[in-house]
Amino acid sequence: QVQLVESGGDLVQPGGSLRLSCAASGSNLSIKRMGWYRQAPEKQRELVAVITSSGTTNYADSVQGRFTISRDNGKNTVYLQMNSLKPEDTAVYQCNAYIRRMGSPYFMDYWGKGTLVTVSS
């Protein structure tokens, strides 16, 4: 059983910072890309940032220069450092990972349940 568990969501003032974490649990996992998506009220889910197993990153234009994605392969954990937060960053942030379980020939997409980030004064 593979689970992705996010943490770090909170209420923060505009201009503030937060760090989200997402840990993948399970035995002998092979993880390719890990990433963060977000969904604001009445909006579609959008990609925020993604990082490959080799460390290549890609960001949405709206967060470029403010957010930084990183990962600890030894801990199967991905992080999202969010700085200079704006009210429009308010959303449920969901972790995603492309994982192959031990014994399986296939990679699959796994999703966390999400963590709420609210940016408001």
Coordinates of C-alpha atoms in Angstrom, one line a residue:
Q1 CA 0.0 0.0 0.0
V2 CA 1.4 3.4 -1.0
Q3 CA 0.3 6.5 0.8
L4 CA 1.2 10.2 0.3
V5 CA 0.8 12.3 3.4
E6 CA 1.1 16.1 3.2
S7 CA 1.7 18.5 6.0
G8 CA 2.4 22.1 6.5
G9 CA -0.7 23.9 5.4
D10 CA -1.7 26.8 7.5
L11 CA -3.2 30.4 7.6
V12 CA -0.5 32.9 6.7
Q13 CA -0.5 36.6 6.0
P14 CA 0.3 38.0 2.6
G15 CA 4.1 38.2 2.1
G16 CA 4.6 35.3 4.5
S17 CA 6.2 31.9 4.0
L18 CA 5.2 28.3 4.4
R19 CA 6.9 25.0 3.8
L20 CA 4.8 22.0 2.7
S21 CA 6.0 18.4 3.1
C22 CA 4.8 15.2 1.5
A23 CA 6.1 11.8 2.4
A24 CA 5.5 8.6 0.5
S25 CA 5.1 5.5 2.6
G26 CA 5.6 1.9 1.5
S27 CA 8.3 -0.6 1.0
N28 CA 10.9 -0.6 -1.7
L29 CA 9.3 2.2 -3.8
S30 CA 10.8 3.5 -7.0
I31 CA 9.7 7.1 -7.4
K32 CA 10.2 9.1 -10.6
R33 CA 8.6 12.5 -10.6
M34 CA 7.1 14.1 -7.5
G35 CA 5.1 17.3 -7.6
W36 CA 2.5 19.7 -6.1
Y37 CA -0.8 20.7 -7.5
R38 CA -3.3 23.1 -6.1
Q39 CA -7.0 23.7 -6.5
A40 CA -8.6 27.0 -5.4
P41 CA -12.4 27.3 -4.8
E42 CA -14.3 27.1 -8.1
K43 CA -11.2 26.6 -10.1
Q44 CA -9.6 23.7 -11.8
R45 CA -6.6 21.9 -10.3
E46 CA -3.3 23.2 -11.6
L47 CA 0.3 22.2 -11.5
V48 CA 2.4 24.2 -9.1
A49 CA 5.8 22.5 -9.4
V50 CA 7.3 19.2 -10.3
I51 CA 10.8 17.6 -9.7
T52 CA 12.3 14.5 -11.3
S53 CA 14.4 11.9 -9.5
S54 CA 17.5 13.5 -10.9
G55 CA 16.4 16.9 -9.6
T56 CA 15.1 18.7 -12.7
T57 CA 12.4 21.1 -11.7
N58 CA 9.5 22.9 -13.5
Y59 CA 7.2 25.6 -12.1
A60 CA 4.0 27.3 -13.0
D61 CA 4.6 30.8 -14.2
S62 CA 2.5 32.2 -11.3
V63 CA 4.9 30.8 -8.7
Q64 CA 8.3 31.0 -10.5
G65 CA 10.8 32.8 -8.3
R66 CA 8.6 32.5 -5.2
F67 CA 8.3 28.8 -4.7
T68 CA 11.0 26.2 -4.5
I69 CA 10.4 22.4 -4.8
S70 CA 13.0 20.0 -3.5
R71 CA 13.1 16.3 -2.5
D72 CA 14.9 13.9 -0.3
N73 CA 15.1 10.6 -2.2
G74 CA 16.3 8.8 0.9
K75 CA 13.2 9.8 2.8
N76 CA 10.8 9.6 -0.3
T77 CA 9.8 13.1 0.6
V78 CA 9.1 16.2 -1.5
Y79 CA 9.0 19.7 -0.1
L80 CA 7.5 23.0 -1.4
Q81 CA 9.0 26.2 0.1
M82 CA 6.6 29.0 -0.6
N83 CA 7.7 32.6 -0.1
S84 CA 6.1 35.9 -0.8
L85 CA 2.7 34.3 -0.5
K86 CA -0.3 36.1 -2.1
P87 CA -4.0 35.8 -1.5
E88 CA -4.3 34.1 -4.9
D89 CA -2.1 31.3 -3.6
T90 CA -5.0 30.2 -1.4
A91 CA -5.9 26.7 -2.3
V92 CA -5.8 23.0 -1.3
Y93 CA -2.3 21.8 -2.2
Q94 CA -2.1 18.2 -3.2
C95 CA 1.0 16.0 -3.5
N96 CA 1.5 13.7 -6.5
A97 CA 4.1 11.0 -7.2
Y98 CA 4.8 8.6 -10.0
I99 CA 5.7 5.4 -8.2
R100 CA 6.4 1.8 -8.9
R101 CA 5.8 -0.6 -6.1
M102 CA 8.2 -3.5 -5.4
G103 CA 7.3 -6.5 -7.6
S104 CA 5.3 -4.4 -10.1
P105 CA 6.4 -3.6 -13.6
Y106 CA 4.3 -0.5 -13.8
F107 CA 4.5 3.1 -12.5
M108 CA 1.3 4.7 -11.3
D109 CA 0.2 8.1 -10.2
Y110 CA -0.5 8.5 -6.5
W111 CA -2.2 11.4 -4.8
G112 CA -2.3 12.8 -1.3
K113 CA -5.5 14.0 0.3
G114 CA -4.3 17.6 0.3
T115 CA -3.4 20.3 2.8
L116 CA -5.1 23.8 2.9
V117 CA -3.0 26.9 2.5
T118 CA -4.9 30.2 3.2
V119 CA -3.2 33.5 2.6
S120 CA -5.2 36.3 4.2
S121 CA -4.7 39.3 6.5

